[in-house]
mmCIF file of C-alpha atoms and ligand atoms in Angstrom:
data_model
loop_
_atom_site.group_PDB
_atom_site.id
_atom_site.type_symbol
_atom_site.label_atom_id
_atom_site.label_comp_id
_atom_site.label_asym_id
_atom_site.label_seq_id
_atom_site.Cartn_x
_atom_site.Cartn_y
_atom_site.Cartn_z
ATOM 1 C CA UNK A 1 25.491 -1.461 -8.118
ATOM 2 C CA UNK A 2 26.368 -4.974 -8.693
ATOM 3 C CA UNK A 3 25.868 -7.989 -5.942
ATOM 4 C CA UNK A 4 29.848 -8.082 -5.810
ATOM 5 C CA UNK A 5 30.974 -4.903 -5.031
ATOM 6 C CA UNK A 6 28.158 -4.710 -2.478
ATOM 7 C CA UNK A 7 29.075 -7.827 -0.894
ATOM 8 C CA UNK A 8 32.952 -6.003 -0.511
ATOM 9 C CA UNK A 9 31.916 -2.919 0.933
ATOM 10 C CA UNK A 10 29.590 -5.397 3.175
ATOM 11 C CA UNK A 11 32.913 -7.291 4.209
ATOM 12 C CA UNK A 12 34.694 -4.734 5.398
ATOM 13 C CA UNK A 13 35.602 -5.899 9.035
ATOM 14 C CA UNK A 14 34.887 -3.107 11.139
ATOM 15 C CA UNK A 15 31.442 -2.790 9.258
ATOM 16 C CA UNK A 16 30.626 -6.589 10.223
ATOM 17 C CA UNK A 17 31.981 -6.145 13.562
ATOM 18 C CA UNK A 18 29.523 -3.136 14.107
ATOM 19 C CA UNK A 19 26.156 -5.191 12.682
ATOM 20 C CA UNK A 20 27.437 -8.082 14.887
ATOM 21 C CA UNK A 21 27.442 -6.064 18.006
ATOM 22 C CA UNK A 22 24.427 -3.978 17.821
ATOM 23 C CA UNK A 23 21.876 -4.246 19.990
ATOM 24 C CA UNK A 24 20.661 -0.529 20.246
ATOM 25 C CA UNK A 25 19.803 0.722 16.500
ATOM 26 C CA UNK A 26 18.664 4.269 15.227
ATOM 27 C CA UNK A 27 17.234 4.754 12.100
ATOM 28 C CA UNK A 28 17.379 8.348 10.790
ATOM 29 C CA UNK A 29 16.336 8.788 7.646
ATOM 30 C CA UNK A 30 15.579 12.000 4.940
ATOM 31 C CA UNK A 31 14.203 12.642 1.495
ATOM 32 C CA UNK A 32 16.166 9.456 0.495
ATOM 33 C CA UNK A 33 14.268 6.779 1.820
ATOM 34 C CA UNK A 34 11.350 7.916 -0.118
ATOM 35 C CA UNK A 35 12.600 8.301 -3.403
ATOM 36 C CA UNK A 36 12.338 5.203 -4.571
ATOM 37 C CA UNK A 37 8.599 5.098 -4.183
ATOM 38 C CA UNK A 38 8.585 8.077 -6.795
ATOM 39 C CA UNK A 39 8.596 11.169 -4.253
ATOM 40 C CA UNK A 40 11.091 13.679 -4.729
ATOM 41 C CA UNK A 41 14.069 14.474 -2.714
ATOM 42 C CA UNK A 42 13.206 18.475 -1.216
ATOM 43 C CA UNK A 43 17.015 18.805 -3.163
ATOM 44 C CA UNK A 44 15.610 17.941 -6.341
ATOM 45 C CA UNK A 45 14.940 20.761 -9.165
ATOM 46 C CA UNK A 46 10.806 21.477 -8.782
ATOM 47 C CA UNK A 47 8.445 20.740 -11.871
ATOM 48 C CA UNK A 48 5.593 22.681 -13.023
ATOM 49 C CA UNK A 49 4.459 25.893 -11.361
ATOM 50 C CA UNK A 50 6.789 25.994 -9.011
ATOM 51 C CA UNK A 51 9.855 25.237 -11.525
ATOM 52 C CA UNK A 52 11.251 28.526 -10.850
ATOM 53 C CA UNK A 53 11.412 28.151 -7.290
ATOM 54 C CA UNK A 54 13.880 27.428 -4.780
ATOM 55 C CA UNK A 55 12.017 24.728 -2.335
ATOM 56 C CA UNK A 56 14.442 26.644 0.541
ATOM 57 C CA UNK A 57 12.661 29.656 -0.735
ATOM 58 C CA UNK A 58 9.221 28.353 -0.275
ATOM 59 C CA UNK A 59 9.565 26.348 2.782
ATOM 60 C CA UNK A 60 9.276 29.734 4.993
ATOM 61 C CA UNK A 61 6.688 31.857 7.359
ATOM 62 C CA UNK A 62 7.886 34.740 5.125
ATOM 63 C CA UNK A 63 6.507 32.520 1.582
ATOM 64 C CA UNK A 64 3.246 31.504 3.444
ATOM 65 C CA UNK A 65 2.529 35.167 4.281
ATOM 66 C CA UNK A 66 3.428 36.979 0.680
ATOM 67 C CA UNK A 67 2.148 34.360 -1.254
ATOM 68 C CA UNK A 68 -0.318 31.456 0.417
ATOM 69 C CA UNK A 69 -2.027 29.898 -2.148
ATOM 70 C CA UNK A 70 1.146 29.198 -3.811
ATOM 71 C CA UNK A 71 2.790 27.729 -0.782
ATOM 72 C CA UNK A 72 0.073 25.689 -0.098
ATOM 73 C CA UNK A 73 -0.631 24.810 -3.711
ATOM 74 C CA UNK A 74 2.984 23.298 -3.975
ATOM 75 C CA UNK A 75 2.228 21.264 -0.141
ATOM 76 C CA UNK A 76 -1.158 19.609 -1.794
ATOM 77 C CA UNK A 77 0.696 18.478 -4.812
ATOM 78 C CA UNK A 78 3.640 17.332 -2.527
ATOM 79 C CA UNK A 79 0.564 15.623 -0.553
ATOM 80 C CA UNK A 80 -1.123 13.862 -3.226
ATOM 81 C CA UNK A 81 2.146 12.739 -4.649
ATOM 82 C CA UNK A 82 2.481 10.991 -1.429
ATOM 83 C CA UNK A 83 -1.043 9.860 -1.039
ATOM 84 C CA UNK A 84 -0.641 7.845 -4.611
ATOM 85 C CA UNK A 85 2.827 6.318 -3.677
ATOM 86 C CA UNK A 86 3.867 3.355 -1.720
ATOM 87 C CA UNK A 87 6.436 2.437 1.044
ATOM 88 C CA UNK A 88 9.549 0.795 -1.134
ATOM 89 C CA UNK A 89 11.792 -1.826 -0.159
ATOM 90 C CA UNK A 90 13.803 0.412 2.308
ATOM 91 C CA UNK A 91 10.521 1.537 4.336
ATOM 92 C CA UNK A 92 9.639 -1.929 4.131
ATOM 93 C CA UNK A 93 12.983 -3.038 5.769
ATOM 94 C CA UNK A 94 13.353 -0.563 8.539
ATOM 95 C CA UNK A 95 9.655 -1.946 9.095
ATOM 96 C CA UNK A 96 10.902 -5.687 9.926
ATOM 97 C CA UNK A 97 14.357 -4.855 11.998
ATOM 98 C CA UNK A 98 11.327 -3.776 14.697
ATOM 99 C CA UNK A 99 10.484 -7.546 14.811
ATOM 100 C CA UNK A 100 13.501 -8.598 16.189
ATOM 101 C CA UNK A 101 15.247 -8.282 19.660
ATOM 102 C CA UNK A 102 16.938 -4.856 18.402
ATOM 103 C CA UNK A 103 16.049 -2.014 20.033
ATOM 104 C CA UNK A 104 14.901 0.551 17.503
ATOM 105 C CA UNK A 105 14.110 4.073 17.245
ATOM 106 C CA UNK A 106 13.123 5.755 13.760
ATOM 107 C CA UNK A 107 13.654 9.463 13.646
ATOM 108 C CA UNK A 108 12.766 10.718 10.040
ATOM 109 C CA UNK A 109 13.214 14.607 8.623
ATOM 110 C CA UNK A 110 10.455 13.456 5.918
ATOM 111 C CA UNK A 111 6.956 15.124 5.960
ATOM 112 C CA UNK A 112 5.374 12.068 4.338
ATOM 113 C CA UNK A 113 4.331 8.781 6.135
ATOM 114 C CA UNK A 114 5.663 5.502 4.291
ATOM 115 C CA UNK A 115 7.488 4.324 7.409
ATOM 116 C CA UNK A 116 4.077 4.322 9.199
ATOM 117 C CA UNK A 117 2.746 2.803 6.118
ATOM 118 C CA UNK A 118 5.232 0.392 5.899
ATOM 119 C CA UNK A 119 4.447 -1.102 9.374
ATOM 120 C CA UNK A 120 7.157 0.924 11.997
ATOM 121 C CA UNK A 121 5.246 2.560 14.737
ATOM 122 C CA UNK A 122 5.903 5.118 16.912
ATOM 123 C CA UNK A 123 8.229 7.181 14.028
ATOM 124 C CA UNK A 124 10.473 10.627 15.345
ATOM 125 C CA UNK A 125 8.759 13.554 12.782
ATOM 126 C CA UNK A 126 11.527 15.687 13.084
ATOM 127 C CA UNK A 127 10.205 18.255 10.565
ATOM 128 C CA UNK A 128 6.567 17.610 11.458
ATOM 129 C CA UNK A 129 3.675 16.180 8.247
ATOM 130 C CA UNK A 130 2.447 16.992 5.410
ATOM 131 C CA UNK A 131 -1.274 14.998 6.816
ATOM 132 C CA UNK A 132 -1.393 17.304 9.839
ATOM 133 C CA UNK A 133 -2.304 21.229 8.402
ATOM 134 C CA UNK A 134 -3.708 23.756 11.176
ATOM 135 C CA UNK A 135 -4.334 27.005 11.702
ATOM 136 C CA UNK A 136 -1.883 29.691 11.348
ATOM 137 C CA UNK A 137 -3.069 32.214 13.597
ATOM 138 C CA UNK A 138 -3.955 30.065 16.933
ATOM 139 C CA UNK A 139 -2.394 27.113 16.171
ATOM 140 C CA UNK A 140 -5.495 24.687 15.955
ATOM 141 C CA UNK A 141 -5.325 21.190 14.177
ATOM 142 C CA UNK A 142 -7.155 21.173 10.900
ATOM 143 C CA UNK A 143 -8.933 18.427 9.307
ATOM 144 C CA UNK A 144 -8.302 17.736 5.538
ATOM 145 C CA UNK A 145 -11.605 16.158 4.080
ATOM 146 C CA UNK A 146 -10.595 12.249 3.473
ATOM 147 C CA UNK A 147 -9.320 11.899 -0.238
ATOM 148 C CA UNK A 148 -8.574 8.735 -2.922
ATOM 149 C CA UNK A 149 -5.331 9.254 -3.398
ATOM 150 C CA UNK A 150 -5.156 10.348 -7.085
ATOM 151 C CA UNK A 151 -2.218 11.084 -9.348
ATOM 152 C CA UNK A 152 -1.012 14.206 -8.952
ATOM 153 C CA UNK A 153 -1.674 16.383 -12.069
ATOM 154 C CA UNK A 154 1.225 19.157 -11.797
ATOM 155 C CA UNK A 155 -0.285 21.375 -9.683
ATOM 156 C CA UNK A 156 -1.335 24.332 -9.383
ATOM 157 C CA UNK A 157 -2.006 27.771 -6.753
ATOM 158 C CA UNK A 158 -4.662 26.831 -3.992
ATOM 159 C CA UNK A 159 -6.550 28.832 -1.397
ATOM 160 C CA UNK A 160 -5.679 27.428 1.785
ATOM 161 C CA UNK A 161 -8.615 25.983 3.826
ATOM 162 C CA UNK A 162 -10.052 28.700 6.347
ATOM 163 C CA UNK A 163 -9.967 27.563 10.718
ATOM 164 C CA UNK A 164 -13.131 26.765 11.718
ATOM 165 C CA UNK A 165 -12.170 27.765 15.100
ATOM 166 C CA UNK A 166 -10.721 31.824 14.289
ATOM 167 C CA UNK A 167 -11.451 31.832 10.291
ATOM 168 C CA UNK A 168 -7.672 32.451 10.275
ATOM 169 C CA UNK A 169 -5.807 30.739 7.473
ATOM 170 C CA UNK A 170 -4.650 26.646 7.743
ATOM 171 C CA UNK A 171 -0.775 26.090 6.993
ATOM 172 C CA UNK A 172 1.138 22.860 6.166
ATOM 173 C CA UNK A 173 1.973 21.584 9.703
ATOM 174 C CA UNK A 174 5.613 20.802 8.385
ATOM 175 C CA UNK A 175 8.500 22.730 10.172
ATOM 176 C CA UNK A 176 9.734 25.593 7.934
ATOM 177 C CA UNK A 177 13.339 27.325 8.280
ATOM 178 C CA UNK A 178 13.285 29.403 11.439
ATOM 179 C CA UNK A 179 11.158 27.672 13.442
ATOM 180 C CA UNK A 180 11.456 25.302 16.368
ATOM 181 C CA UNK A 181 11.352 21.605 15.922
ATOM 182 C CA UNK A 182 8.766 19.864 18.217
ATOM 183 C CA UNK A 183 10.690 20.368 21.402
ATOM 184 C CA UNK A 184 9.873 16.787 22.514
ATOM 185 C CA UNK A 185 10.918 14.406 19.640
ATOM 186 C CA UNK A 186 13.934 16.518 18.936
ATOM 187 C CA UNK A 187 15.089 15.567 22.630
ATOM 188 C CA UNK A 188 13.989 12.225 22.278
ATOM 189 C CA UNK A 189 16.115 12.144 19.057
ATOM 190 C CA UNK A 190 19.104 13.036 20.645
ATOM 191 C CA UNK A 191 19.140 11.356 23.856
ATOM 192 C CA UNK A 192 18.471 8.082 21.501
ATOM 193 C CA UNK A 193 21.255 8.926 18.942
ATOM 194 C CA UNK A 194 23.942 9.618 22.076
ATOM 195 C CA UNK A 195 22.204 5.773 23.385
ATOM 196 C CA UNK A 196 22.694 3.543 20.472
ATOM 197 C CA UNK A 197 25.385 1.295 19.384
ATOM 198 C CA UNK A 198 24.382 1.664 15.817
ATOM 199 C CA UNK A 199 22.997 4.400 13.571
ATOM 200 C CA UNK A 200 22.018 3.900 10.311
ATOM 201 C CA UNK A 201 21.921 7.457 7.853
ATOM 202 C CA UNK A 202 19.545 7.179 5.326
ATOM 203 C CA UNK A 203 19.075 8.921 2.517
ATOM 204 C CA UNK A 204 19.777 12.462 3.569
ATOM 205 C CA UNK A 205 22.072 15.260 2.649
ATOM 206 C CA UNK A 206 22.680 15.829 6.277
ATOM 207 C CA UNK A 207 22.704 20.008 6.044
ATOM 208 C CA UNK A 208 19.959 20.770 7.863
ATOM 209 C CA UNK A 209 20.329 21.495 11.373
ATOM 210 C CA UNK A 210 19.514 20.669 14.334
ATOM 211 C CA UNK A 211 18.310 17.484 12.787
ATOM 212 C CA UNK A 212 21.878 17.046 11.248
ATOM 213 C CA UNK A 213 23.380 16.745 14.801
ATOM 214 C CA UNK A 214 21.415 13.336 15.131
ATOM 215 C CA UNK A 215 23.971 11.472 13.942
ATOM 216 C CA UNK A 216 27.417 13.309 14.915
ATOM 217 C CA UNK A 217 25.386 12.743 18.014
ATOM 218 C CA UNK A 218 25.801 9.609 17.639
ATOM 219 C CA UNK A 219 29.609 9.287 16.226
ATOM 220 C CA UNK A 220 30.948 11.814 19.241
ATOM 221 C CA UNK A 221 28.878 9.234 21.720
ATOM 222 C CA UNK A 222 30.810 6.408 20.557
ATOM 223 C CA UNK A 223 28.271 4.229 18.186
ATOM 224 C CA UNK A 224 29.228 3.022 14.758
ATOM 225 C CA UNK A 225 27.456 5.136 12.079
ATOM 226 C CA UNK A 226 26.437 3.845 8.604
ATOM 227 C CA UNK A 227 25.712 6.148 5.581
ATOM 228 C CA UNK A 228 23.451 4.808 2.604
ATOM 229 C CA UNK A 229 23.177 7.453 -0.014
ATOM 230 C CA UNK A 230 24.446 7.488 -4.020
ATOM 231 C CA UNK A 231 26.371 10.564 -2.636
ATOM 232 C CA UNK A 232 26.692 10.813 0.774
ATOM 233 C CA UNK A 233 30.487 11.790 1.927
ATOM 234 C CA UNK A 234 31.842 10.558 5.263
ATOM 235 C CA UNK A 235 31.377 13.268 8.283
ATOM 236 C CA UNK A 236 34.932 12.674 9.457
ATOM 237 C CA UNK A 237 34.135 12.093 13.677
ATOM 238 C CA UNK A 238 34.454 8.460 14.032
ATOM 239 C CA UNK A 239 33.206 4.965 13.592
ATOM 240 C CA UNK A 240 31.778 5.628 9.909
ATOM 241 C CA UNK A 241 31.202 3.769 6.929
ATOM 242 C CA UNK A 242 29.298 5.503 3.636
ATOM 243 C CA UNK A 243 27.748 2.007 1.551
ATOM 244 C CA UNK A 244 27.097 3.981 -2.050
ATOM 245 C CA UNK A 245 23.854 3.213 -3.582
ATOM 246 C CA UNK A 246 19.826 2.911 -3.430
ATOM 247 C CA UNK A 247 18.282 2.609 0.033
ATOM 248 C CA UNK A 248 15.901 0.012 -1.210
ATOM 249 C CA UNK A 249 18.972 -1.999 -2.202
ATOM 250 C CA UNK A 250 20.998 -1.691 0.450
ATOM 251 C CA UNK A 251 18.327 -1.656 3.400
ATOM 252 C CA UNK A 252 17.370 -5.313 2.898
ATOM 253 C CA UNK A 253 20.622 -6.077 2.813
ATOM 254 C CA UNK A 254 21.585 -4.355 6.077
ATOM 255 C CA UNK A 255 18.715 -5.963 7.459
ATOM 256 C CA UNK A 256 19.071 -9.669 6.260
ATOM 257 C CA UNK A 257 23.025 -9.220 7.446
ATOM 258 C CA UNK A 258 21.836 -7.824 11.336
ATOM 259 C CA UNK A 259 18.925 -10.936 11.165
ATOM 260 C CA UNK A 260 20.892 -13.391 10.450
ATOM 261 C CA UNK A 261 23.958 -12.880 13.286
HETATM 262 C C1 LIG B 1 19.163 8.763 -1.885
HETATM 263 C C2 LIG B 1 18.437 8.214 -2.903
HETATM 264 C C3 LIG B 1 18.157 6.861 -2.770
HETATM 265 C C4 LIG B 1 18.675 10.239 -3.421
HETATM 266 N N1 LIG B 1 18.575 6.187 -1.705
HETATM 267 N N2 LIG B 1 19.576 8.080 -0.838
HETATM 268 C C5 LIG B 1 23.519 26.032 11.741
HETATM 269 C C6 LIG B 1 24.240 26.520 10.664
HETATM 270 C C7 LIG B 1 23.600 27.139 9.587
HETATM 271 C C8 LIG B 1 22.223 27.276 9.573
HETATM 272 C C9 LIG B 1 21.515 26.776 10.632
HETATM 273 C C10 LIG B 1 22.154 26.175 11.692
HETATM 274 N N3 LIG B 1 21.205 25.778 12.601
HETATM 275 C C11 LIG B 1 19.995 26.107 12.112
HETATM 276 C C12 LIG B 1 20.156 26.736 10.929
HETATM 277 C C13 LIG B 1 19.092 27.245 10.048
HETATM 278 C C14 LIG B 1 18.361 26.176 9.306
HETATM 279 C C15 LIG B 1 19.360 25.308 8.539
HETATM 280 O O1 LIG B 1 19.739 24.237 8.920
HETATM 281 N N4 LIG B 1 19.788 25.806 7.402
HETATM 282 C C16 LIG B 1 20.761 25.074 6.588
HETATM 283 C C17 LIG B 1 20.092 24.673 5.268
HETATM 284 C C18 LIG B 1 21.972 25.932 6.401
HETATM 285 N N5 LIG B 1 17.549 25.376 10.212
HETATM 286 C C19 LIG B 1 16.345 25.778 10.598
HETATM 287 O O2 LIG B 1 15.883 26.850 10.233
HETATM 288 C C20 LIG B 1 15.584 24.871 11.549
HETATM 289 N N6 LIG B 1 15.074 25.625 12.636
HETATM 290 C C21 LIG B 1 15.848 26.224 13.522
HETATM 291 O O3 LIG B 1 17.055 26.130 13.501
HETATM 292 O O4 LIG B 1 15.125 26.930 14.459
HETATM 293 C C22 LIG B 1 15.811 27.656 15.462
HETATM 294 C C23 LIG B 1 14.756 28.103 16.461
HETATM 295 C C24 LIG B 1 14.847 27.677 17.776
HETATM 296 C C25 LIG B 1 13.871 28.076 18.696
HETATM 297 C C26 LIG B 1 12.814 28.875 18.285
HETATM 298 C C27 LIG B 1 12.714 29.285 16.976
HETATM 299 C C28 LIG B 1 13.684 28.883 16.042
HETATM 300 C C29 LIG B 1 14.349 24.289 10.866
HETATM 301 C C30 LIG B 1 14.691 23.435 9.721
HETATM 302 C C31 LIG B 1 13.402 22.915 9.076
HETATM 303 C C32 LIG B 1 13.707 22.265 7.750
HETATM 304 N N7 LIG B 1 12.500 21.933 7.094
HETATM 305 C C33 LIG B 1 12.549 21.302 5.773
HETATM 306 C C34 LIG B 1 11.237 21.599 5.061
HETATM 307 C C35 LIG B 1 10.098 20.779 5.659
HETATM 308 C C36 LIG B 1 8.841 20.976 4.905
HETATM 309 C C37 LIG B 1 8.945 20.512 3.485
HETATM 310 O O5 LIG B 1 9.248 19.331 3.232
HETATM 311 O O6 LIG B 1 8.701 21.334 2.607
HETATM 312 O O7 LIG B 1 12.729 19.875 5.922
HETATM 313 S S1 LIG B 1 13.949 21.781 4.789
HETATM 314 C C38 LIG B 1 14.155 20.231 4.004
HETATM 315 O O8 LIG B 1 15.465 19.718 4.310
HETATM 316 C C39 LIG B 1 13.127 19.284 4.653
HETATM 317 C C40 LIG B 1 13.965 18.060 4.891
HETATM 318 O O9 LIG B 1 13.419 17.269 5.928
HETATM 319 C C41 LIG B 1 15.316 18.614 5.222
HETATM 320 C C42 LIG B 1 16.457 17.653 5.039
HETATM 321 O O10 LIG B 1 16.571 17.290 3.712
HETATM 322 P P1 LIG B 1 16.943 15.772 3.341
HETATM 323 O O11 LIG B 1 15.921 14.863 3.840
HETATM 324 O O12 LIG B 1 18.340 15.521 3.728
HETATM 325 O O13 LIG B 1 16.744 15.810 1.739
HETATM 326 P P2 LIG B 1 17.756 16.306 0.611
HETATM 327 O O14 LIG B 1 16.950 16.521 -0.599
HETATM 328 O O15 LIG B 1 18.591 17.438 1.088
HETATM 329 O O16 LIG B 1 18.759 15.092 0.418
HETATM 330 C C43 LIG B 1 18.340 13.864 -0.112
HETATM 331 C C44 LIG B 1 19.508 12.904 -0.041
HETATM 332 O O17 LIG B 1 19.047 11.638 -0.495
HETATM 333 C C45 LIG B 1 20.688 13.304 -0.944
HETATM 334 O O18 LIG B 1 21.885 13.176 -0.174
HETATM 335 C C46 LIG B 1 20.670 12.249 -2.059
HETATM 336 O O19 LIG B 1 21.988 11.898 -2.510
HETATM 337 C C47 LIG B 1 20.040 11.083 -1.345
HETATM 338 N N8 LIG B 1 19.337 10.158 -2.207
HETATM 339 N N9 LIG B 1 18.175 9.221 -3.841
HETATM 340 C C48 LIG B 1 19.312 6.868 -0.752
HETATM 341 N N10 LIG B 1 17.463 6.232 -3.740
HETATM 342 ZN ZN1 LIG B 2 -7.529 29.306 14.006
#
């Protein structure tokens, strides 16, 4: 996108009037936000092994059980993609509006952890991390051995490490389709999106639920709600603008526009 058309969608006076007034800001953020630091959106068609595969499809109890070392060969690849890339200009953003006199709250539906590595603490996990495997038969945390992050070379079917508490098998500790989200940040994410004066939408296709709710949440509670996606189409509830484009282009700009009111 050109400078000038971002600079009109970025004078649109109900927009300014919204970044003037904030003082409570959410950050929620999906797949998005990351993929300008090379990782791929969970929409985007697979490579390699798992080419043939529907990510919906493997994302599931069901997948883990019929078939683990390809479910957790795809989650290492996914990890070391993630170990080898860096936070981007958009993680890097999000990162500074927490120096300021804002109050913010990031809630993320991503797995990886380039808004920790960008500098914002204290991050919602919505659909839990990639770094945080454990058990699947009592639940215990596992410990991956510490690794250089190296390029990841395509991939390939893995035997999934073995509990040293129950010998049972170690999953991805992400949150598959079907099961709960961690009870506590999901509340926290909700009473913060129906709190804010501002939410910003980043980067996320917004169709899976209950995380999706975060920011009609928001819209229904009365705060201003700004989409940043190439695609993203408006949810229809309220206060909403959709800027078209890049996170890491229009995050910095958000950001210089709300630090320099
Ligand atoms: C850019 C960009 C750039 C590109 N800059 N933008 C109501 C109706 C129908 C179904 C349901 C319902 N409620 C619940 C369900 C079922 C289901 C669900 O929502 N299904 C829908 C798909 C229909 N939900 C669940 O099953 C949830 N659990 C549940 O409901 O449990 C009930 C329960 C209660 C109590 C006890 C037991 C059970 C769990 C959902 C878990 C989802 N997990 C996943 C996988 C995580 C692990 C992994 O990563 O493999 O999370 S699914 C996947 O989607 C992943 C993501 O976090 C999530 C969201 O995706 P996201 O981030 O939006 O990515 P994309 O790829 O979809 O979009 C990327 C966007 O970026 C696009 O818009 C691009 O345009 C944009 N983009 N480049 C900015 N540079
Ligand atoms: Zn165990």
């Amino acid at each position: 996108m050109t400078s000038q058309s971002a600079d009109v969608q970025l004078r649109d006076p109900g927009l300014q009037a919204a970044l003037c007034a904030a003082q409570r800001v959410v950050v929620f953020s999906g797949a998005g936000v990351s993929a300008e630091s090379g990782i791929a959106t969970f929409r985007d068609s697979l490579i390699g092994l798992w080419q043939n595969f529907d990510p919906a499809r493997l994302a599931t109890v069901a997948a883990f059980e019929q078939d683990p070392e390809l479910v957790w060969g795809w989650y290492e690849w996914r990890r070391m993609q993630v170990l080898a890339a860096q936070p981007n200009a958009a993680h890097l953003a999000i990162a500074a509006l927490a120096n300021t006199n804002l109050e913010l709250t990031v809630i993320t539906q991503n797995v990886d952890d380039l808004h920790e590595r960008a500098g914002s603490a204290q991050v919602l996990h919505l659909h839990g991390s990639l770094h945080q495997p454990r058990c699947h038969a009592c639940g215990e945390a596992h410990r991956l051995p510490p690794e250089a992050p190296r390029e990841p070379t395509g991939g390939r079917r893995l035997s999934p490490p073995i509990c040293a508490h129950c010998a049972g098998m170690v999953r991805p500790g992400v949150v598959w389709f079907g099961e709960a989200l961690p009870e506590h940040s999901l509340q926290q994410a909700f009473e913060t999106a129906a709190d804010c004066d501002l939410l910003l939408s980043v980067g996320t296709s917004g169709v899976v639920y209950p995380a999706a709710q975060v920011p009609e949440i928001a819209l229904r509670s009365g705060a201003a709600v700004i989409h940043i996606n190439p695609q993203r189409q408006l949810l229809g509830i309220g206060r909403e603008w959709a800027l078209a484009g890049p996170a890491a282009e229009w995050m910095p700009r958000l950001v210089k526009t709300l630090l320099s009111r």
